[in-house]
Amino acid sequence: MKKYFYVVLLLFVYQCNKDCFGQSIDIKGTVYSNNSPVENASVQILKQKQLAITNRDGVFYLKVEQLPIILRITHISCETLDIKVTERDLKKASDSIIFIKAELEPRIQTLQGISLLGAKVQKAYTKAASIVDYEIVGDYMYFILSDGKRYFRMTDLNSQTIDEIQIKSNVKELYKDKLNNLYVLTQDSSYQVFYYNDSLLLAYPTDLVTFEQVIYPIVANTECCLYLQYFALHNQYLSYIKVEKGTKKRTILTTVFDKVKAQINSHEYQKNQIQNAMVQAMKNTPFNYEYEENLKILIEEDNKLFNGVAYYTSVLSKPLYCPLILVNNNLYLFNHFNGFLEQYTLNGKLQNRNSINYQNEKNWAKEIIVNEEKTKCYAKFIQGGIVTLKEIDLETGKTKGNYVLEQHAFPRKIKIKDGYAFYLYKNLNQDEVQNRYLWKQELE
């Protein structure tokens, strides 16, 4: 079994020779796997004392005085990898940025008293094809498959194919809305899925912008109401709106507001706008770039803009994660910002409120997973790539029971049905080359 982490190192350097400017080379990197940041990865410059550790967002920073250097990247779950950065990389740099992609192979460990390959972990879909994405709807499973061409396949829970159609290569994912409708999404469009007269159909094409404005905001569907989610003020103001199905009347169910962070974001956004105007003005102003000082100033200001925009986008403007979820015929607001679990009736009346604190734990992954039966909720935690699911007691807000997905690091798209956790994992070994399979593990 093999698994690869992906590392993107952004090296901010001058295009001119260091000897001309006498400046150090800034190195900024992000370590991630399957779109999840990797915390506590070590990045060391060999034969030097400089060392960086990735933060919760997988980001690290380094400075070097000269090239060539060797970066040694290590992680507790991975084999060590060395990357050499040379003057040739500087010459190939585009817009003063060198992109280096590193793949770390995980270290397979045998732990006493723990079987990592136990019988309770098995393939949930046994057909030979790489799975791009999957969804579970009722007693059926839907797959986007790739084996040179792309296919959309419908099966039962025992992997028996019901129907299959070939689809375009730009299909990227499946999306199940809160009305239990299924959609196939491409780079710019959405198609609703139907099964009619024993055949799969993709109908009602809609541009992705409209889809995101109309479908994405729906977070809960009850017999009497729809509940919509909207963000404002740099994603730090979250409001839930109740829409009565009969009268179409809209009322505010509740709001969550991080006022301090919204003010910080507003200041940072305005600063980036001013910085961008300054850089554009400099680029549009004719002056002799052969002069060292002129080029140095422009590069410094451009790097400030890049860093400011990246920080605003990746850190500051992340939306508040306080989901409203329909479970056991009640609505539950997981208000992680204020530390409350609020219970509402289907008509939007507040019934109960309990304190929660699992969101303050170090390895909290900021994700709540609801089983397909809509009866249980799990908080997701991740450490060293290994995921632990903790069931949340909806009566008290406390967690109970730890379920470790022990065989695979960084599993993707976890879903829970009939007491099993389903997830995608890409195998990289001699028998299964770069194929992503669907696995399931019994939650005991």
C-alpha positions as a Markdown table, in Angstrom:
| # | Residue | x | y | z |
|---|---|---|---|---|
| 1 | Met | 0.0 | 0.0 | 0.0 |
| 2 | Lys | 1.3 | 3.4 | -1.0 |
| 3 | Lys | 0.0 | 6.9 | -0.5 |
| 4 | Tyr | 1.4 | 10.2 | -1.7 |
| 5 | Phe | 1.3 | 13.6 | -0.1 |
| 6 | Tyr | 1.5 | 16.5 | -2.4 |
| 7 | Val | 3.8 | 19.4 | -1.5 |
| 8 | Val | 3.8 | 22.8 | -3.3 |
| 9 | Leu | 6.8 | 25.0 | -2.4 |
| 10 | Leu | 6.5 | 28.6 | -3.5 |
| 11 | Leu | 10.0 | 30.1 | -3.7 |
| 12 | Phe | 9.8 | 33.9 | -3.9 |
| 13 | Val | 13.1 | 35.0 | -5.4 |
| 14 | Tyr | 14.4 | 37.8 | -7.6 |
| 15 | Gln | 14.9 | 37.0 | -11.2 |
| 16 | Cys | 18.2 | 38.8 | -11.1 |
| 17 | Asn | 21.4 | 37.3 | -9.7 |
| 18 | Lys | 21.6 | 37.5 | -5.9 |
| 19 | Asp | 25.0 | 39.0 | -6.1 |
| 20 | Cys | 23.5 | 42.1 | -7.7 |
| 21 | Phe | 21.0 | 42.7 | -5.0 |
| 22 | Gly | 22.5 | 41.1 | -2.0 |
| 23 | Gln | 19.0 | 39.8 | -0.9 |
| 24 | Ser | 18.0 | 36.5 | 0.7 |
| 25 | Ile | 15.6 | 34.2 | -1.0 |
| 26 | Asp | 12.2 | 33.8 | 0.6 |
| 27 | Ile | 10.7 | 30.3 | 0.5 |
| 28 | Lys | 7.0 | 29.7 | 1.2 |
| 29 | Gly | 5.5 | 26.3 | 1.0 |
| 30 | Thr | 2.2 | 24.5 | 1.6 |
| 31 | Val | 2.1 | 20.8 | 2.4 |
| 32 | Tyr | -1.2 | 19.0 | 1.5 |
| 33 | Ser | -2.8 | 15.7 | 0.6 |
| 34 | Asn | -6.1 | 15.2 | -1.1 |
| 35 | Asn | -6.9 | 18.9 | -0.6 |
| 36 | Ser | -6.2 | 18.6 | 3.2 |
| 37 | Pro | -3.3 | 20.5 | 4.8 |
| 38 | Val | -0.7 | 18.5 | 6.5 |
| 39 | Glu | 0.3 | 19.8 | 10.0 |
| 40 | Asn | 3.7 | 19.2 | 11.6 |
| 41 | Ala | 5.7 | 18.3 | 8.5 |
| 42 | Ser | 9.4 | 19.2 | 8.9 |
| 43 | Val | 11.2 | 21.1 | 6.1 |
| 44 | Gln | 15.0 | 21.4 | 6.8 |
| 45 | Ile | 17.8 | 22.9 | 4.7 |
| 46 | Leu | 20.6 | 20.3 | 4.8 |
| 47 | Lys | 24.0 | 21.3 | 6.2 |
| 48 | Gln | 22.3 | 24.3 | 7.8 |
| 49 | Lys | 20.4 | 24.9 | 11.0 |
| 50 | Gln | 17.3 | 26.3 | 9.4 |
| 51 | Leu | 14.2 | 24.3 | 10.0 |
| 52 | Ala | 10.5 | 25.0 | 9.4 |
| 53 | Ile | 7.4 | 23.2 | 10.7 |
| 54 | Thr | 4.1 | 23.4 | 8.8 |
| 55 | Asn | 1.3 | 25.0 | 10.7 |
| 56 | Arg | -2.3 | 23.9 | 11.0 |
| 57 | Asp | -2.9 | 25.1 | 7.4 |
| 58 | Gly | 0.2 | 23.2 | 6.1 |
| 59 | Val | 2.1 | 26.4 | 5.5 |
| 60 | Phe | 5.8 | 27.0 | 6.3 |
| 61 | Tyr | 8.4 | 29.8 | 5.6 |
| 62 | Leu | 12.2 | 29.7 | 5.1 |
| 63 | Lys | 14.9 | 32.0 | 3.9 |
| 64 | Val | 18.1 | 31.0 | 2.2 |
| 65 | Glu | 21.2 | 33.1 | 1.3 |
| 66 | Gln | 22.4 | 31.1 | -1.7 |
| 67 | Leu | 21.8 | 28.2 | -4.0 |
| 68 | Pro | 22.1 | 25.3 | -4.5 |
| 69 | Ile | 20.4 | 23.9 | -1.4 |
| 70 | Ile | 18.7 | 20.6 | -0.5 |
| 71 | Leu | 15.4 | 20.6 | 1.2 |
| 72 | Arg | 14.7 | 17.6 | 3.4 |
| 73 | Ile | 10.9 | 17.0 | 3.9 |
| 74 | Thr | 9.8 | 14.6 | 6.6 |
| 75 | His | 6.6 | 13.6 | 8.3 |
| 76 | Ile | 5.8 | 11.1 | 11.0 |
| 77 | Ser | 3.7 | 9.0 | 8.5 |
| 78 | Cys | 6.1 | 9.3 | 5.6 |
| 79 | Glu | 9.4 | 8.3 | 4.2 |
| 80 | Thr | 12.0 | 11.1 | 4.0 |
| 81 | Leu | 12.4 | 13.0 | 0.7 |
| 82 | Asp | 15.2 | 15.3 | -0.4 |
| 83 | Ile | 14.7 | 18.0 | -3.1 |
| 84 | Lys | 17.5 | 19.9 | -4.6 |
| 85 | Val | 17.0 | 23.5 | -5.6 |
| 86 | Thr | 19.6 | 25.1 | -7.9 |
| 87 | Glu | 20.4 | 28.2 | -10.0 |
| 88 | Arg | 18.7 | 26.4 | -12.9 |
| 89 | Asp | 15.4 | 26.5 | -11.0 |
| 90 | Leu | 15.9 | 30.3 | -10.7 |
| 91 | Lys | 16.4 | 30.7 | -14.4 |
| 92 | Lys | 13.2 | 28.7 | -15.1 |
| 93 | Ala | 11.2 | 30.7 | -12.7 |
| 94 | Ser | 8.0 | 32.4 | -14.0 |
| 95 | Asp | 7.0 | 35.7 | -12.4 |
| 96 | Ser | 9.7 | 35.2 | -9.8 |
| 97 | Ile | 8.1 | 32.0 | -8.5 |
| 98 | Ile | 9.5 | 28.5 | -8.7 |
| 99 | Phe | 7.0 | 25.7 | -8.3 |
| 100 | Ile | 8.3 | 22.4 | -7.0 |
| 101 | Lys | 6.1 | 19.4 | -6.5 |
| 102 | Ala | 7.2 | 16.7 | -4.1 |
| 103 | Glu | 5.6 | 13.4 | -3.3 |
| 104 | Leu | 6.1 | 11.8 | 0.0 |
| 105 | Glu | 5.6 | 8.0 | 0.4 |
| 106 | Pro | 4.0 | 7.0 | 3.7 |
| 107 | Arg | 5.9 | 4.8 | 6.1 |
| 108 | Ile | 3.9 | 1.6 | 6.7 |
| 109 | Gln | 4.2 | 0.7 | 10.3 |
| 110 | Thr | 3.1 | -2.4 | 12.2 |
| 111 | Leu | 1.9 | -1.5 | 15.7 |
| 112 | Gln | 1.8 | -4.1 | 18.5 |
| 113 | Gly | -1.7 | -5.1 | 19.3 |
| 114 | Ile | -3.2 | -3.3 | 16.4 |
| 115 | Ser | -4.0 | -4.8 | 13.0 |
| 116 | Leu | -3.9 | -2.1 | 10.3 |
| 117 | Leu | -5.2 | -4.6 | 7.7 |
| 118 | Gly | -8.1 | -6.0 | 9.6 |
| 119 | Ala | -11.0 | -7.8 | 8.0 |
| 120 | Lys | -13.3 | -4.9 | 9.1 |
| 121 | Val | -11.7 | -2.7 | 6.3 |
| 122 | Gln | -12.6 | -3.8 | 2.8 |
| 123 | Lys | -13.3 | -2.5 | -0.7 |
| 124 | Ala | -16.8 | -1.3 | -1.0 |
| 125 | Tyr | -16.7 | -1.3 | -4.8 |
| 126 | Thr | -14.8 | -4.2 | -6.3 |
| 127 | Lys | -14.9 | -3.4 | -10.0 |
| 128 | Ala | -11.6 | -2.5 | -11.7 |
| 129 | Ala | -11.8 | 1.2 | -12.4 |
| 130 | Ser | -10.5 | 4.4 | -10.9 |
| 131 | Ile | -13.2 | 6.3 | -9.0 |
| 132 | Val | -13.2 | 10.0 | -9.6 |
| 133 | Asp | -16.2 | 10.6 | -7.3 |
| 134 | Tyr | -19.2 | 8.8 | -5.7 |
| 135 | Glu | -22.4 | 9.5 | -3.9 |
| 136 | Ile | -24.9 | 7.4 | -2.0 |
| 137 | Val | -28.7 | 8.0 | -2.6 |
| 138 | Gly | -31.0 | 5.7 | -0.7 |
| 139 | Asp | -30.1 | 2.1 | -1.6 |
| 140 | Tyr | -28.1 | 3.0 | -4.6 |
| 141 | Met | -24.6 | 4.2 | -5.3 |
| 142 | Tyr | -23.5 | 6.5 | -8.2 |
| 143 | Phe | -19.9 | 6.7 | -9.5 |
| 144 | Ile | -17.9 | 8.8 | -11.9 |
| 145 | Leu | -15.3 | 6.3 | -13.2 |
| 146 | Ser | -12.2 | 6.7 | -15.3 |
| 147 | Asp | -10.3 | 4.1 | -17.4 |
| 148 | Gly | -9.1 | 6.3 | -20.2 |
| 149 | Lys | -12.7 | 7.4 | -20.8 |
| 150 | Arg | -15.2 | 8.6 | -18.2 |
| 151 | Tyr | -18.4 | 6.9 | -17.2 |
| 152 | Phe | -21.3 | 7.6 | -15.0 |
| 153 | Arg | -22.5 | 4.4 | -13.3 |
| 154 | Met | -25.4 | 3.5 | -11.1 |
| 155 | Thr | -25.1 | 0.4 | -8.8 |
| 156 | Asp | -26.8 | -1.3 | -5.9 |
| 157 | Leu | -25.0 | -1.5 | -2.5 |
| 158 | Asn | -23.5 | -4.9 | -3.6 |
| 159 | Ser | -21.7 | -3.3 | -6.6 |
| 160 | Gln | -24.1 | -4.8 | -9.2 |
| 161 | Thr | -24.3 | -2.4 | -12.1 |
| 162 | Ile | -27.8 | -1.1 | -12.9 |
| 163 | Asp | -27.0 | 1.3 | -15.7 |
| 164 | Glu | -24.0 | 3.2 | -17.2 |
| 165 | Ile | -23.5 | 6.0 | -19.6 |
| 166 | Gln | -20.4 | 7.5 | -21.1 |
| 167 | Ile | -19.8 | 11.2 | -20.1 |
| 168 | Lys | -17.5 | 14.0 | -21.1 |
| 169 | Ser | -14.0 | 14.2 | -19.7 |
| 170 | Asn | -14.7 | 17.6 | -18.0 |
| 171 | Val | -17.1 | 16.0 | -15.5 |
| 172 | Lys | -15.4 | 16.6 | -12.1 |
| 173 | Glu | -17.8 | 15.6 | -9.3 |
| 174 | Leu | -21.2 | 14.6 | -8.0 |
| 175 | Tyr | -23.4 | 16.7 | -5.7 |
| 176 | Lys | -26.4 | 15.6 | -3.7 |
| 177 | Asp | -28.6 | 18.5 | -2.5 |
| 178 | Lys | -30.7 | 18.6 | 0.6 |
| 179 | Leu | -33.8 | 17.6 | -1.4 |
| 180 | Asn | -32.0 | 14.3 | -2.2 |
| 181 | Asn | -31.6 | 15.3 | -5.8 |
| 182 | Leu | -28.3 | 14.2 | -7.5 |
| 183 | Tyr | -26.3 | 16.4 | -9.9 |
| 184 | Val | -23.3 | 15.8 | -12.2 |
| 185 | Leu | -21.0 | 18.9 | -12.2 |
| 186 | Thr | -18.6 | 19.9 | -14.9 |
| 187 | Gln | -16.2 | 22.8 | -15.0 |
| 188 | Asp | -19.0 | 25.2 | -15.9 |
| 189 | Ser | -22.4 | 23.4 | -15.8 |
| 190 | Ser | -24.6 | 21.1 | -13.7 |
| 191 | Tyr | -26.9 | 18.3 | -14.8 |
| 192 | Gln | -29.7 | 16.7 | -12.7 |
| 193 | Val | -29.6 | 12.9 | -12.6 |
| 194 | Phe | -32.8 | 10.9 | -13.4 |
| 195 | Tyr | -33.4 | 7.2 | -13.6 |
| 196 | Tyr | -36.3 | 6.7 | -16.0 |
| 197 | Asn | -37.5 | 3.6 | -18.0 |
| 198 | Asp | -34.4 | 1.7 | -16.7 |
| 199 | Ser | -32.0 | 4.3 | -18.0 |
| 200 | Leu | -29.8 | 7.0 | -16.6 |
| 201 | Leu | -30.6 | 10.5 | -17.9 |
| 202 | Leu | -28.7 | 13.8 | -17.4 |
| 203 | Ala | -31.2 | 16.6 | -17.8 |
| 204 | Tyr | -31.8 | 20.3 | -17.1 |
| 205 | Pro | -28.3 | 21.7 | -17.8 |
| 206 | Thr | -27.6 | 24.8 | -15.8 |
| 207 | Asp | -24.6 | 27.1 | -15.7 |
| 208 | Leu | -22.6 | 26.6 | -12.5 |
| 209 | Val | -22.9 | 30.2 | -11.3 |
| 210 | Thr | -26.7 | 29.9 | -11.2 |
| 211 | Phe | -26.5 | 26.4 | -9.6 |
| 212 | Glu | -24.3 | 27.8 | -6.8 |
| 213 | Gln | -26.7 | 30.7 | -6.2 |
| 214 | Val | -29.8 | 28.5 | -6.1 |
| 215 | Ile | -28.9 | 25.0 | -4.9 |
| 216 | Tyr | -25.9 | 25.4 | -2.7 |
| 217 | Pro | -27.6 | 27.7 | -0.1 |
| 218 | Ile | -30.2 | 25.1 | 0.7 |
| 219 | Val | -29.1 | 23.4 | 3.9 |
| 220 | Ala | -32.3 | 21.7 | 5.2 |
| 221 | Asn | -35.6 | 20.6 | 3.8 |
| 222 | Thr | -38.6 | 19.9 | 6.1 |
| 223 | Glu | -42.2 | 19.3 | 5.3 |
| 224 | Cys | -43.2 | 22.9 | 5.9 |
| 225 | Cys | -40.0 | 24.9 | 5.3 |
| 226 | Leu | -36.7 | 25.3 | 3.4 |
| 227 | Tyr | -33.7 | 26.6 | 5.3 |
| 228 | Leu | -31.1 | 28.7 | 3.4 |
| 229 | Gln | -27.6 | 29.7 | 4.4 |
| 230 | Tyr | -25.9 | 33.0 | 3.4 |
| 231 | Phe | -22.6 | 34.6 | 4.1 |
| 232 | Ala | -21.6 | 38.2 | 4.2 |
| 233 | Leu | -18.8 | 40.5 | 5.6 |
| 234 | His | -15.9 | 38.5 | 4.3 |
| 235 | Asn | -17.6 | 35.2 | 5.2 |
| 236 | Gln | -17.7 | 36.1 | 8.9 |
| 237 | Tyr | -21.4 | 36.9 | 9.1 |
| 238 | Leu | -23.6 | 33.8 | 8.7 |
| 239 | Ser | -27.4 | 33.9 | 8.6 |
| 240 | Tyr | -29.9 | 31.1 | 8.3 |
| 241 | Ile | -33.2 | 32.0 | 6.6 |
| 242 | Lys | -36.5 | 30.0 | 7.0 |
| 243 | Val | -38.7 | 30.0 | 3.8 |
| 244 | Glu | -42.2 | 28.7 | 4.4 |
| 245 | Lys | -43.2 | 26.5 | 1.4 |
| 246 | Gly | -46.8 | 27.6 | 1.2 |
| 247 | Thr | -46.5 | 31.4 | 1.6 |
| 248 | Lys | -42.9 | 31.8 | 0.6 |
| 249 | Lys | -42.5 | 34.0 | 3.6 |
| 250 | Arg | -38.9 | 34.5 | 4.7 |
| 251 | Thr | -37.8 | 35.0 | 8.3 |
| 252 | Ile | -34.4 | 34.9 | 10.0 |
| 253 | Leu | -33.9 | 31.7 | 12.0 |
| 254 | Thr | -30.6 | 32.8 | 13.6 |
| 255 | Thr | -27.2 | 34.5 | 12.8 |
| 256 | Val | -23.6 | 34.0 | 13.8 |
| 257 | Phe | -21.2 | 36.9 | 13.6 |
| 258 | Asp | -17.4 | 37.1 | 14.2 |
| 259 | Lys | -17.2 | 40.9 | 14.4 |
| 260 | Val | -13.5 | 41.1 | 15.3 |
| 261 | Lys | -12.4 | 38.9 | 12.4 |
| 262 | Ala | -14.7 | 40.7 | 10.0 |
| 263 | Gln | -13.1 | 44.0 | 10.9 |
| 264 | Ile | -9.6 | 42.5 | 10.5 |
| 265 | Asn | -10.6 | 41.1 | 7.1 |
| 266 | Ser | -12.1 | 44.4 | 6.0 |
| 267 | His | -8.8 | 46.2 | 6.8 |
| 268 | Glu | -6.7 | 43.5 | 5.1 |
| 269 | Tyr | -8.9 | 43.5 | 2.0 |
| 270 | Gln | -8.7 | 47.3 | 1.7 |
| 271 | Lys | -4.9 | 47.1 | 2.2 |
| 272 | Asn | -4.6 | 44.6 | -0.6 |
| 273 | Gln | -6.7 | 46.8 | -2.9 |
| 274 | Ile | -4.4 | 49.8 | -2.2 |
| 275 | Gln | -1.3 | 47.6 | -2.7 |
| 276 | Asn | -2.7 | 46.3 | -6.0 |
| 277 | Ala | -3.3 | 49.8 | -7.2 |
| 278 | Met | 0.3 | 50.8 | -6.3 |
| 279 | Val | 1.8 | 47.8 | -8.1 |
| 280 | Gln | -0.2 | 48.3 | -11.2 |
| 281 | Ala | 0.7 | 52.0 | -11.2 |
| 282 | Met | 4.4 | 51.1 | -10.9 |
| 283 | Lys | 4.1 | 48.6 | -13.8 |
| 284 | Asn | 2.4 | 51.1 | -16.0 |
| 285 | Thr | 4.9 | 53.8 | -15.2 |
| 286 | Pro | 7.9 | 53.9 | -17.7 |
| 287 | Phe | 11.2 | 53.7 | -16.0 |
| 288 | Asn | 14.5 | 52.0 | -16.6 |
| 289 | Tyr | 14.3 | 48.4 | -15.2 |
| 290 | Glu | 18.1 | 48.1 | -15.6 |
| 291 | Tyr | 18.5 | 50.2 | -12.5 |
| 292 | Glu | 18.9 | 47.8 | -9.6 |
| 293 | Glu | 16.8 | 49.9 | -7.2 |
| 294 | Asn | 13.8 | 50.3 | -9.5 |
| 295 | Leu | 13.5 | 46.5 | -10.1 |
| 296 | Lys | 14.1 | 45.7 | -6.4 |
| 297 | Ile | 11.3 | 48.0 | -5.3 |
| 298 | Leu | 8.8 | 46.6 | -7.9 |
| 299 | Ile | 9.6 | 43.0 | -6.9 |
| 300 | Glu | 9.2 | 43.8 | -3.2 |
| 301 | Glu | 5.9 | 45.5 | -3.6 |
| 302 | Asp | 4.6 | 42.7 | -5.9 |
| 303 | Asn | 5.6 | 40.1 | -3.3 |
| 304 | Lys | 3.8 | 42.0 | -0.6 |
| 305 | Leu | 0.7 | 42.0 | -2.7 |
| 306 | Phe | 1.0 | 38.2 | -3.4 |
| 307 | Asn | 1.5 | 37.4 | 0.2 |
| 308 | Gly | -1.4 | 39.7 | 1.3 |
| 309 | Val | -3.9 | 38.2 | -1.1 |
| 310 | Ala | -2.8 | 34.7 | -0.3 |
| 311 | Tyr | -3.2 | 35.3 | 3.5 |
| 312 | Tyr | -6.6 | 36.9 | 3.0 |
| 313 | Thr | -7.9 | 34.1 | 0.7 |
| 314 | Ser | -6.5 | 31.1 | 2.5 |
| 315 | Val | -6.8 | 32.2 | 6.1 |
| 316 | Leu | -8.8 | 35.3 | 6.9 |
| 317 | Ser | -11.8 | 34.8 | 4.6 |
| 318 | Lys | -12.5 | 31.2 | 5.4 |
| 319 | Pro | -16.2 | 30.9 | 6.1 |
| 320 | Leu | -17.5 | 30.4 | 9.6 |
| 321 | Tyr | -18.2 | 26.7 | 10.1 |
| 322 | Cys | -21.5 | 26.5 | 12.0 |
| 323 | Pro | -23.6 | 24.1 | 10.0 |
| 324 | Leu | -27.4 | 23.7 | 10.4 |
| 325 | Ile | -28.2 | 20.0 | 10.1 |
| 326 | Leu | -31.5 | 18.0 | 9.9 |
| 327 | Val | -31.2 | 14.9 | 12.2 |
| 328 | Asn | -33.8 | 12.8 | 13.9 |
| 329 | Asn | -36.6 | 15.1 | 12.8 |
| 330 | Asn | -35.0 | 18.1 | 14.5 |
| 331 | Leu | -32.7 | 20.9 | 13.3 |
| 332 | Tyr | -29.4 | 21.3 | 15.0 |
| 333 | Leu | -27.1 | 24.3 | 14.8 |
| 334 | Phe | -23.5 | 23.4 | 15.5 |
| 335 | Asn | -22.5 | 26.9 | 16.6 |
| 336 | His | -18.8 | 26.3 | 16.9 |
| 337 | Phe | -17.9 | 30.0 | 17.1 |
| 338 | Asn | -20.0 | 30.6 | 20.3 |
| 339 | Gly | -19.6 | 27.1 | 21.6 |
| 340 | Phe | -23.3 | 25.9 | 21.6 |
| 341 | Leu | -25.3 | 23.1 | 20.1 |
| 342 | Glu | -28.8 | 24.5 | 19.5 |
| 343 | Gln | -31.9 | 22.3 | 18.8 |
| 344 | Tyr | -34.8 | 23.6 | 16.8 |
| 345 | Thr | -38.1 | 22.1 | 15.8 |
| 346 | Leu | -38.8 | 21.6 | 12.1 |
| 347 | Asn | -40.7 | 24.8 | 12.1 |
| 348 | Gly | -37.7 | 26.7 | 13.5 |
| 349 | Lys | -38.6 | 27.1 | 17.2 |
| 350 | Leu | -35.6 | 26.9 | 19.6 |
| 351 | Gln | -36.0 | 23.9 | 21.9 |
| 352 | Asn | -32.7 | 23.3 | 23.7 |
| 353 | Arg | -29.1 | 24.6 | 23.9 |
| 354 | Asn | -26.0 | 22.8 | 25.2 |
| 355 | Ser | -22.4 | 23.8 | 25.4 |
| 356 | Ile | -19.9 | 22.1 | 23.1 |
| 357 | Asn | -16.1 | 22.1 | 23.3 |
| 358 | Tyr | -14.8 | 19.4 | 20.9 |
| 359 | Gln | -14.1 | 22.2 | 18.4 |
| 360 | Asn | -11.3 | 23.4 | 20.7 |
| 361 | Glu | -9.4 | 20.2 | 20.5 |
| 362 | Lys | -6.1 | 20.4 | 18.6 |
| 363 | Asn | -6.9 | 17.9 | 15.8 |
| 364 | Trp | -10.4 | 19.1 | 15.1 |
| 365 | Ala | -10.8 | 19.0 | 11.3 |
| 366 | Lys | -13.8 | 21.4 | 11.1 |
| 367 | Glu | -16.2 | 18.9 | 9.7 |
| 368 | Ile | -19.4 | 17.3 | 10.9 |
| 369 | Ile | -20.5 | 14.1 | 9.1 |
| 370 | Val | -24.1 | 12.9 | 9.2 |
| 371 | Asn | -25.0 | 9.3 | 8.5 |
| 372 | Glu | -27.2 | 8.7 | 5.5 |
| 373 | Glu | -30.1 | 7.6 | 7.8 |
| 374 | Lys | -30.0 | 11.1 | 9.3 |
| 375 | Thr | -29.8 | 9.7 | 12.9 |
| 376 | Lys | -26.3 | 10.3 | 14.0 |
| 377 | Cys | -23.6 | 13.1 | 13.8 |
| 378 | Tyr | -19.8 | 12.6 | 14.0 |
| 379 | Ala | -17.1 | 15.1 | 14.5 |
| 380 | Lys | -14.0 | 14.5 | 12.4 |
| 381 | Phe | -10.5 | 14.7 | 13.8 |
| 382 | Ile | -7.2 | 14.1 | 11.9 |
| 383 | Gln | -3.7 | 13.6 | 13.2 |
| 384 | Gly | -0.8 | 12.5 | 11.0 |
| 385 | Gly | -3.3 | 11.7 | 8.2 |
| 386 | Ile | -5.3 | 9.3 | 10.3 |
| 387 | Val | -8.9 | 10.2 | 10.8 |
| 388 | Thr | -10.9 | 9.6 | 14.0 |
| 389 | Leu | -14.7 | 10.0 | 14.1 |
| 390 | Lys | -16.3 | 10.9 | 17.4 |
| 391 | Glu | -20.1 | 10.5 | 17.7 |
| 392 | Ile | -21.8 | 13.6 | 19.1 |
| 393 | Asp | -24.5 | 13.0 | 21.7 |
| 394 | Leu | -27.2 | 15.4 | 20.4 |
| 395 | Glu | -28.8 | 15.5 | 23.9 |
| 396 | Thr | -25.7 | 16.8 | 25.7 |
| 397 | Gly | -23.3 | 18.1 | 23.0 |
| 398 | Lys | -20.6 | 15.7 | 24.4 |
| 399 | Thr | -18.7 | 13.3 | 22.2 |
| 400 | Lys | -18.9 | 9.5 | 22.8 |
| 401 | Gly | -17.1 | 6.7 | 21.1 |
| 402 | Asn | -13.9 | 7.0 | 19.0 |
| 403 | Tyr | -13.8 | 5.3 | 15.6 |
| 404 | Val | -10.4 | 5.3 | 13.9 |
| 405 | Leu | -10.1 | 4.8 | 10.2 |
| 406 | Glu | -6.8 | 3.1 | 10.8 |
| 407 | Gln | -5.8 | 1.6 | 7.5 |
| 408 | His | -5.5 | 4.6 | 5.2 |
| 409 | Ala | -4.1 | 8.1 | 5.7 |
| 410 | Phe | -6.0 | 11.1 | 4.4 |
| 411 | Pro | -9.2 | 9.3 | 3.3 |
| 412 | Arg | -11.5 | 11.5 | 1.1 |
| 413 | Lys | -15.2 | 12.1 | 1.1 |
| 414 | Ile | -16.2 | 10.1 | 4.1 |
| 415 | Lys | -19.9 | 9.0 | 4.2 |
| 416 | Ile | -21.6 | 6.7 | 6.8 |
| 417 | Lys | -24.3 | 4.3 | 6.1 |
| 418 | Asp | -25.6 | 1.1 | 7.8 |
| 419 | Gly | -22.9 | 1.3 | 10.4 |
| 420 | Tyr | -20.0 | 1.6 | 7.9 |
| 421 | Ala | -17.8 | 4.5 | 7.0 |
| 422 | Phe | -17.2 | 4.7 | 3.3 |
| 423 | Tyr | -14.3 | 6.7 | 1.8 |
| 424 | Leu | -12.1 | 7.2 | -1.2 |
| 425 | Tyr | -8.4 | 6.3 | -1.1 |
| 426 | Lys | -5.9 | 6.2 | -4.0 |
| 427 | Asn | -3.6 | 3.2 | -4.0 |
| 428 | Leu | -0.2 | 3.4 | -5.5 |
| 429 | Asn | 1.5 | 0.0 | -5.8 |
| 430 | Gln | 2.5 | -2.6 | -8.4 |
| 431 | Asp | -1.0 | -4.2 | -8.7 |
| 432 | Glu | -3.1 | -1.0 | -8.6 |
| 433 | Val | -1.4 | 1.9 | -10.3 |
| 434 | Gln | -2.8 | 5.3 | -9.4 |
| 435 | Asn | -6.3 | 4.0 | -9.0 |
| 436 | Arg | -8.7 | 5.5 | -6.4 |
| 437 | Tyr | -10.9 | 2.9 | -4.8 |
| 438 | Leu | -13.9 | 3.1 | -2.5 |
| 439 | Trp | -13.3 | 1.4 | 0.9 |
| 440 | Lys | -15.6 | 0.8 | 3.8 |
| 441 | Gln | -14.9 | 0.1 | 7.5 |
| 442 | Glu | -17.3 | -1.1 | 10.1 |
| 443 | Leu | -17.8 | 1.3 | 13.0 |
| 444 | Glu | -17.6 | -0.9 | 16.1 |
